[in-house]
Coordinates of C-alpha atoms and ligand atoms in Angstrom, one line a residue:
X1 CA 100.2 114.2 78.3
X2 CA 102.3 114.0 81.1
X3 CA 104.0 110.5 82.1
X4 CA 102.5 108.6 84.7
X5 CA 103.9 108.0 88.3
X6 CA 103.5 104.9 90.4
X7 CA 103.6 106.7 93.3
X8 CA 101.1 109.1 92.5
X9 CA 98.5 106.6 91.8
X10 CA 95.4 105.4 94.3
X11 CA 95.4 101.7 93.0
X12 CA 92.1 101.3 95.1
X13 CA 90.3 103.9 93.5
X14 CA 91.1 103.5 89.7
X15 CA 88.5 103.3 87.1
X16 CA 89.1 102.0 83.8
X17 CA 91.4 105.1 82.4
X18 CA 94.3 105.7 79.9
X19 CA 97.5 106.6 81.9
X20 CA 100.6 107.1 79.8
X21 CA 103.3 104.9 81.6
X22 CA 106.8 104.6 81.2
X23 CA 106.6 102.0 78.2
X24 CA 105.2 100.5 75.6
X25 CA 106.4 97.9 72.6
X26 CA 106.4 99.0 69.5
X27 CA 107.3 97.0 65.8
X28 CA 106.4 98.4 62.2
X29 CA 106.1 96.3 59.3
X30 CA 107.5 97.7 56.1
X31 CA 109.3 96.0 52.9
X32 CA 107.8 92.6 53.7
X33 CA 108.7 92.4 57.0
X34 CA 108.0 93.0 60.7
X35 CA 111.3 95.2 61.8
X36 CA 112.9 93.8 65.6
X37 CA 110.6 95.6 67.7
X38 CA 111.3 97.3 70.9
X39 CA 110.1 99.0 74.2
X40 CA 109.5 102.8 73.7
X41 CA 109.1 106.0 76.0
X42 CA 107.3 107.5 73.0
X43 CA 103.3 107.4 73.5
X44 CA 102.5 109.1 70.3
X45 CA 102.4 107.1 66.6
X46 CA 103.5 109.2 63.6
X47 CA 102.3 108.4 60.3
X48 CA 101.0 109.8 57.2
X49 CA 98.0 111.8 56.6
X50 CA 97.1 109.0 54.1
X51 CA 97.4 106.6 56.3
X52 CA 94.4 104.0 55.3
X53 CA 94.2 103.4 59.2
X54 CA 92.3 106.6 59.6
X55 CA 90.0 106.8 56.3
X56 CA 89.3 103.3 55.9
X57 CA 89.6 101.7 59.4
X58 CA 92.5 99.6 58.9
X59 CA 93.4 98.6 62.6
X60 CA 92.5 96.2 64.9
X61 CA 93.0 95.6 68.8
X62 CA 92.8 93.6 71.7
X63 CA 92.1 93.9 75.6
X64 CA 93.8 91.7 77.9
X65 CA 95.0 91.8 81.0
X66 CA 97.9 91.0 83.7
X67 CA 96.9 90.0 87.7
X68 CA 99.2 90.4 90.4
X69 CA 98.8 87.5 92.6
X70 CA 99.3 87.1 96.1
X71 CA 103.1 86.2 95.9
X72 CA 103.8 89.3 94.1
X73 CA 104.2 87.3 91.0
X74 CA 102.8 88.8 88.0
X75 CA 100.2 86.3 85.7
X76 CA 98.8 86.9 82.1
X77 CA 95.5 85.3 81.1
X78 CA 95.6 83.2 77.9
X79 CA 97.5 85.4 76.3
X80 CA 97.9 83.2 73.7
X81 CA 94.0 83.4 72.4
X82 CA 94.5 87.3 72.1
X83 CA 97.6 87.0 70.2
X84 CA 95.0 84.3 67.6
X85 CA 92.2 86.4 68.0
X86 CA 94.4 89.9 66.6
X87 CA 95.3 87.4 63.8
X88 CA 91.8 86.9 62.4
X89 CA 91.0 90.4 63.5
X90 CA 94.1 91.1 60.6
X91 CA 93.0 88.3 58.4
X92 CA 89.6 89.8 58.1
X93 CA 90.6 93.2 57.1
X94 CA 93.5 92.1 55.3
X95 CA 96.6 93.5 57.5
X96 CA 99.6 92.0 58.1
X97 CA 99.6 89.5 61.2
X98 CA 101.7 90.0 64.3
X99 CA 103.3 86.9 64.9
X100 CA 101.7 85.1 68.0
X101 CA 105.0 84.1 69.8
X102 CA 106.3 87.8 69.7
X103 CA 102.8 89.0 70.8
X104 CA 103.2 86.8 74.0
X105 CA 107.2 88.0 73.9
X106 CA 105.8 91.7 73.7
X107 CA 102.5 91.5 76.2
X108 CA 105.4 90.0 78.6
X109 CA 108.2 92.7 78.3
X110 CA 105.8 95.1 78.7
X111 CA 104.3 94.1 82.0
X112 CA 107.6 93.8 83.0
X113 CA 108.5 97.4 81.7
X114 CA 105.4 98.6 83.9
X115 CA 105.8 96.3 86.6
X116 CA 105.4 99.0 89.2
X117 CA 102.0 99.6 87.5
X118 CA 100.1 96.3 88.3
X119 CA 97.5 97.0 91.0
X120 CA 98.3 95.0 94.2
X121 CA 96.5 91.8 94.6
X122 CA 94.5 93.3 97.5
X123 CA 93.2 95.9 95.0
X124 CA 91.4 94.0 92.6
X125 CA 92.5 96.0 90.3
X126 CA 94.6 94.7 87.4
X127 CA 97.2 96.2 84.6
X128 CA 95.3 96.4 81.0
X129 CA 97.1 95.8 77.9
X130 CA 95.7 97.5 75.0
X131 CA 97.4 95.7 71.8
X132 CA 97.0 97.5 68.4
X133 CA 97.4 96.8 64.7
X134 CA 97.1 99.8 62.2
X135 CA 97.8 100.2 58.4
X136 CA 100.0 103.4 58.1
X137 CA 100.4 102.6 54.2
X138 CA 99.9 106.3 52.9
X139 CA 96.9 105.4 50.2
X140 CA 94.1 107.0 49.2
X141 CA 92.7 103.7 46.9
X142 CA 90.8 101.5 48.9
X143 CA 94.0 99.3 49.4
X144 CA 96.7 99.2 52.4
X145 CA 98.7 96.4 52.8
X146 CA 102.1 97.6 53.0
X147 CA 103.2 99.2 56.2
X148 CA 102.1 98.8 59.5
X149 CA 102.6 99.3 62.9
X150 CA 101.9 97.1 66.1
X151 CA 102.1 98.5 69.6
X152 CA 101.2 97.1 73.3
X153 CA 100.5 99.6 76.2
X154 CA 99.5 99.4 79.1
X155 CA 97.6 101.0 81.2
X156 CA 96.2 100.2 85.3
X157 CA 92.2 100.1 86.0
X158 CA 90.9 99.5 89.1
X159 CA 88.5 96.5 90.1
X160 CA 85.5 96.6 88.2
X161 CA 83.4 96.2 91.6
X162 CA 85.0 97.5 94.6
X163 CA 82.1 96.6 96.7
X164 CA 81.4 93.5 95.5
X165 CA 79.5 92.3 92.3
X166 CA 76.3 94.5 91.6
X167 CA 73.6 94.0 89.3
X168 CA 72.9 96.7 86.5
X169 CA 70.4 97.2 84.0
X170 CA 70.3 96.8 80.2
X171 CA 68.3 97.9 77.4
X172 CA 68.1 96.6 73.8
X173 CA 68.2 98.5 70.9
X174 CA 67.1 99.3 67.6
X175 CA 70.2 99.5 66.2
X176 CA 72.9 97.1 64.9
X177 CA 76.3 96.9 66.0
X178 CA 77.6 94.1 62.8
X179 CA 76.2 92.0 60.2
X180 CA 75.9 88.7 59.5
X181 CA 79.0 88.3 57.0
X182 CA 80.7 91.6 58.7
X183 CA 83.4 92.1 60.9
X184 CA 81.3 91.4 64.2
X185 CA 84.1 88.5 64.9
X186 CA 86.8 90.8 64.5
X187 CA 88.1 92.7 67.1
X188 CA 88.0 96.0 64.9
X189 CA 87.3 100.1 65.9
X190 CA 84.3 100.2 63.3
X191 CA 82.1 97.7 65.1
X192 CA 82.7 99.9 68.3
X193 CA 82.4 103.3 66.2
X194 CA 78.5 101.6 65.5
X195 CA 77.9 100.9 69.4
X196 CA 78.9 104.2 70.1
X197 CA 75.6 105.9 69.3
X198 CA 73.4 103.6 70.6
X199 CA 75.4 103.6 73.9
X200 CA 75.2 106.5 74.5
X201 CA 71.5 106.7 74.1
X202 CA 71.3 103.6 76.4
X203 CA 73.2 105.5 79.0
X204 CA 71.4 108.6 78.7
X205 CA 68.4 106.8 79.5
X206 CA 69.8 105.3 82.5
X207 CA 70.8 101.7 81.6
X208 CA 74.3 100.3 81.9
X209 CA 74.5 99.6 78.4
X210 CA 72.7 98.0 75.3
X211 CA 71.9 94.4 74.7
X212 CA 72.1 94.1 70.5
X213 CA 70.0 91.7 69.2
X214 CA 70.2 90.0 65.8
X215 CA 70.5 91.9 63.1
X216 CA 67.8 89.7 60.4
X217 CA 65.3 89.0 62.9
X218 CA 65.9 91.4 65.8
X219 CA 65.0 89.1 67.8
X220 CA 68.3 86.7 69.2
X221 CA 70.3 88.0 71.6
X222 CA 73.7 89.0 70.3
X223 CA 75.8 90.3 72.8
X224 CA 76.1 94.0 74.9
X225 CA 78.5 96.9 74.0
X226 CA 81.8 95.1 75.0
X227 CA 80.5 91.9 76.5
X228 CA 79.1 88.2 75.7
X229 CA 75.8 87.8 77.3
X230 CA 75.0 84.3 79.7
X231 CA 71.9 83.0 81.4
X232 CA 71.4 80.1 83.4
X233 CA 68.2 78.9 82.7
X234 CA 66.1 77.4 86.0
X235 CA 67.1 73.6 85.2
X236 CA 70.1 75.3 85.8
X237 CA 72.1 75.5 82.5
X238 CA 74.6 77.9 81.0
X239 CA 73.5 79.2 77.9
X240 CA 75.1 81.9 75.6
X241 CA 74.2 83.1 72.3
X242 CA 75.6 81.3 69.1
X243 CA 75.8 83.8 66.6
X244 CA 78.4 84.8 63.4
X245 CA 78.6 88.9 64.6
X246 CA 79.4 88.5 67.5
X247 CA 82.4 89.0 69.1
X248 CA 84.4 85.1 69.9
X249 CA 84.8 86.2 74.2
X250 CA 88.0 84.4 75.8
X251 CA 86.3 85.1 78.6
X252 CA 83.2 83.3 77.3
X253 CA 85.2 80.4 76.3
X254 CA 86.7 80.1 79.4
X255 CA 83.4 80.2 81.3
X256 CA 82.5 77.7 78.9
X257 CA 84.9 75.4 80.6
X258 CA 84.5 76.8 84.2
X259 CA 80.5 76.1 83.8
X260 CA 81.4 72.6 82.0
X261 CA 83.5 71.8 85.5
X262 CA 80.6 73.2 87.8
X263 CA 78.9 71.0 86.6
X264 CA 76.2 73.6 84.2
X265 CA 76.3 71.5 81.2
X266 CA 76.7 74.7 79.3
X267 CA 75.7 75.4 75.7
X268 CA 75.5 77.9 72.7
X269 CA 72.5 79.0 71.4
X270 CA 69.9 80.9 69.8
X271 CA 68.3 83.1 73.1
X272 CA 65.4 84.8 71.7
X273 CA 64.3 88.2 73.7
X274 CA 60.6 86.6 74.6
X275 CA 62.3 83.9 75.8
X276 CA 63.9 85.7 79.5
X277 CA 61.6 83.8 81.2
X278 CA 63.5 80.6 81.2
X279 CA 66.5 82.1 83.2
X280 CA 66.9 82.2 86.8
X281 CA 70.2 84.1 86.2
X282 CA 71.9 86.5 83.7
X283 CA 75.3 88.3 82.9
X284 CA 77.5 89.9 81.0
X285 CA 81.4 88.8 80.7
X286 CA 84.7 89.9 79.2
X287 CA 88.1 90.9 80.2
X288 CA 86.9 94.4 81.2
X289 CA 83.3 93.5 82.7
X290 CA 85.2 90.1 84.3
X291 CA 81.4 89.0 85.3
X292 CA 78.7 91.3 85.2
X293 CA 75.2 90.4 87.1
X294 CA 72.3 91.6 84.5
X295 CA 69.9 92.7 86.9
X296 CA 67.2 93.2 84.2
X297 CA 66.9 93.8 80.4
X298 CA 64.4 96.3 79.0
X299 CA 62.5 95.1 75.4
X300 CA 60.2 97.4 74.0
X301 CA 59.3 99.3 77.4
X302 CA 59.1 96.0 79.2
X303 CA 61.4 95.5 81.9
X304 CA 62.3 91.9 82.6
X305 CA 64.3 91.5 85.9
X306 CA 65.9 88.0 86.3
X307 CA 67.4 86.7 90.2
X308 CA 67.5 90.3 91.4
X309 CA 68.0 93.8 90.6
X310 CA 70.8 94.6 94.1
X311 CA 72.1 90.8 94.8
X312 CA 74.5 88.7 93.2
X313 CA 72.9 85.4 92.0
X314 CA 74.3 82.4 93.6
X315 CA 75.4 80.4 90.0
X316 CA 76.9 83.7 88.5
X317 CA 79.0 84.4 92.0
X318 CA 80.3 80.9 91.8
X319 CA 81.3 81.4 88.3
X320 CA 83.3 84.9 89.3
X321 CA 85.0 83.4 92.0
X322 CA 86.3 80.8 90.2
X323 CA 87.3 82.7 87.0
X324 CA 88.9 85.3 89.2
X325 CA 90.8 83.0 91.7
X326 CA 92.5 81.1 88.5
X327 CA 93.4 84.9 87.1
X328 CA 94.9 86.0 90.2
X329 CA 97.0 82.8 90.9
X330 CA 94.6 81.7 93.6
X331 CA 93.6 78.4 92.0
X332 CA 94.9 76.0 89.6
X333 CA 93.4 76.7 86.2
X334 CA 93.7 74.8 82.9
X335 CA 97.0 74.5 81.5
X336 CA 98.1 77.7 80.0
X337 CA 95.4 79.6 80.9
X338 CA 97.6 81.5 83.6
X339 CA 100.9 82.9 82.6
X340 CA 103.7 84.1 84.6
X341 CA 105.5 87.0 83.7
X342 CA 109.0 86.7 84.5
X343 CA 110.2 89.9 86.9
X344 CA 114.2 89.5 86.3
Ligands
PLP1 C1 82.0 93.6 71.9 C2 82.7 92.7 72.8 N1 82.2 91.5 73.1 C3 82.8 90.7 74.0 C4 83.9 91.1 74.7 C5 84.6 90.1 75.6 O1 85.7 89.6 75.0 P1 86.9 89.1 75.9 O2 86.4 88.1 76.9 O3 87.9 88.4 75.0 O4 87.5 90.3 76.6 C6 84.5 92.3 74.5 C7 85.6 92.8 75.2 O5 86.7 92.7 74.8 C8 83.8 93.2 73.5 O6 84.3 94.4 73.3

């Protein structure tokens, strides 16, 4: 693949698309240790044929992303909780941490790196960071645990609604995406692998994506392909589903706070699918989606529409604009939750 060009990019027409820029960080694990770690011009990984990343799924990930704010400043988003959340994401499948100060060390030299990459603020685009763990241990037992290899790239996308939020339509499914007692609270490819299928199906039918519900009961909302699901219910609370497969949204626990300061009272929960009725409001939310309007969720051929199927509801805009001013420097957020990226 050919390297990418700053200059040859439209920043106000970018979708949400791999481009192979300049650089990349890149540390491997082996003997015990993590080695020093450094950028890289190289965008392919070498490693063994028995590498127990591609049999047995070894390898986990996160998405995060940096703003460019107004001032031509550069800000990360509690980068902090990604660097945690790849640890559990490890724990769980038993790799080798990545150490969360050099994660932040790593997410920061690499923005810098690609600096000429991040979207201007006018855009609303932003630069995504795709951090990655893998076990390259050359086994085939069902055991890694000796060599790895972490990267960060980057990559730009454009704003998720150039026109302004719009509702879309969901669907749930018959399928599962993780268990109780799986790896639904691990960032990890294999729950995606399982969403794959029924996403596609959802698409093909004409829907945005799938809304998963529970797998005992199939009945508790979970959460959609690669989002945490919200309603606010008429009294005018923010609800989102409690649930151990599911996976822990910093931008659900950030909302969580936003919603708490708005004054929402917010909550997690058991939402049950017969249960739509009691919201005024609905959406979808995560570093991708940012805030997504649901405009209606179809159960069993039924289509439940909640505020409306073209307008922004008034709660969920509220909650975007605040969420997106603190990301792109506009506001004053909580402490830490915006991080500058030094330039020099
Ligand atoms: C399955 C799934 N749920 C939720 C989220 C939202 O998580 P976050 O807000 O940390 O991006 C994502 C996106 O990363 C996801 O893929």
């Amino acid at each position: 693949m050919t390297k990418a060009k700053a200059e040859d990019l439209d920043f106000d027409t970018l979708g949400f698309a791999y481009h192979d820029l300049p650089y990349r960080y890149h540390a491997e694990y082996h003997n015990g240790q993590w080695g020093p770690g450094e950028l890289s011009t190289e965008s392919n990984l070498s490693m063994s044929e028995a590498a127990v990343a591609l049999h047995y799924g070894l390898q986990a990930f996160e998405g995060m992303k940096a703003y460019r704010r107004q001032d031509g400043g550069i800000n990360l988003f509690r980068p902090i909780e990604n660097a945690k959340r790849l640890q559990r994401s490890a724990d769980r499948l038993l790799m080798e941490p990545f150490p969360v100060d050099r994660f932040v060390e790593a997410a920061k030299e690499v923005v810098k790196a690609n600096q000429d990459f991040v979207p201007p603020y006018e855009s609303g685009g932003a630069l995504y960071l795709r951090p990655l763990l893998i076990d390259t241990t050359p086994n085939i037992g069902l055991h890694g645990g000796q060599d790895f290899t972490f990267v960060i790239f980057a990559t730009p996308v454009g704003a998720y609604y150039p026109g302004g939020l719009t509702p879309t339509s969901f669907v749930t499914s018959d399928f599962d995406r993780a268990a109780h007692g799986g790896t639904g609270q691990a960032k990890v490819g294999g729950n995606y692998a399982a969403s794959m299928l029924p996403g596609k199906k959802a698409h093909d039918a004409g829907y945005s994506d799938v809304v998963y519900l529970d797998p005992i009961h199939h009945e508790y909302i979970e959460e959609l392909g690669s989002a945490n699901f919200f309603g606010i219910t008429k009294e005018g609370q923010f609800q989102t589903p409690k649930s151990p497969s599911i996976l822990p949204s910093i931008t659900k626990f950030s909302l969580l706070e936003i919603a708490r300061e708005q004054g929402l009272n917010p909550i997690e929960t058991s939402i049950s699918i017969n249960d739509l009725d009691q919201f005024a409001e609905a959406g979808a939310m995560g570093t991708a989606a940012v805030i997504s309007p649901v405009g209606s969720i179809t159960h069993h051929g039924q289509k439940h529409v909640f505020y409306s199927e073209t307008e922004v509801a008034p709660v969920t805009q509220k909650l975007y604009d605040r969420l997106t001013a603190i990301q792109y420097g506009d506001e004053e957020g909580p402490a830490g939750w915006a991080v500058d990226v030094p330039l020099d």
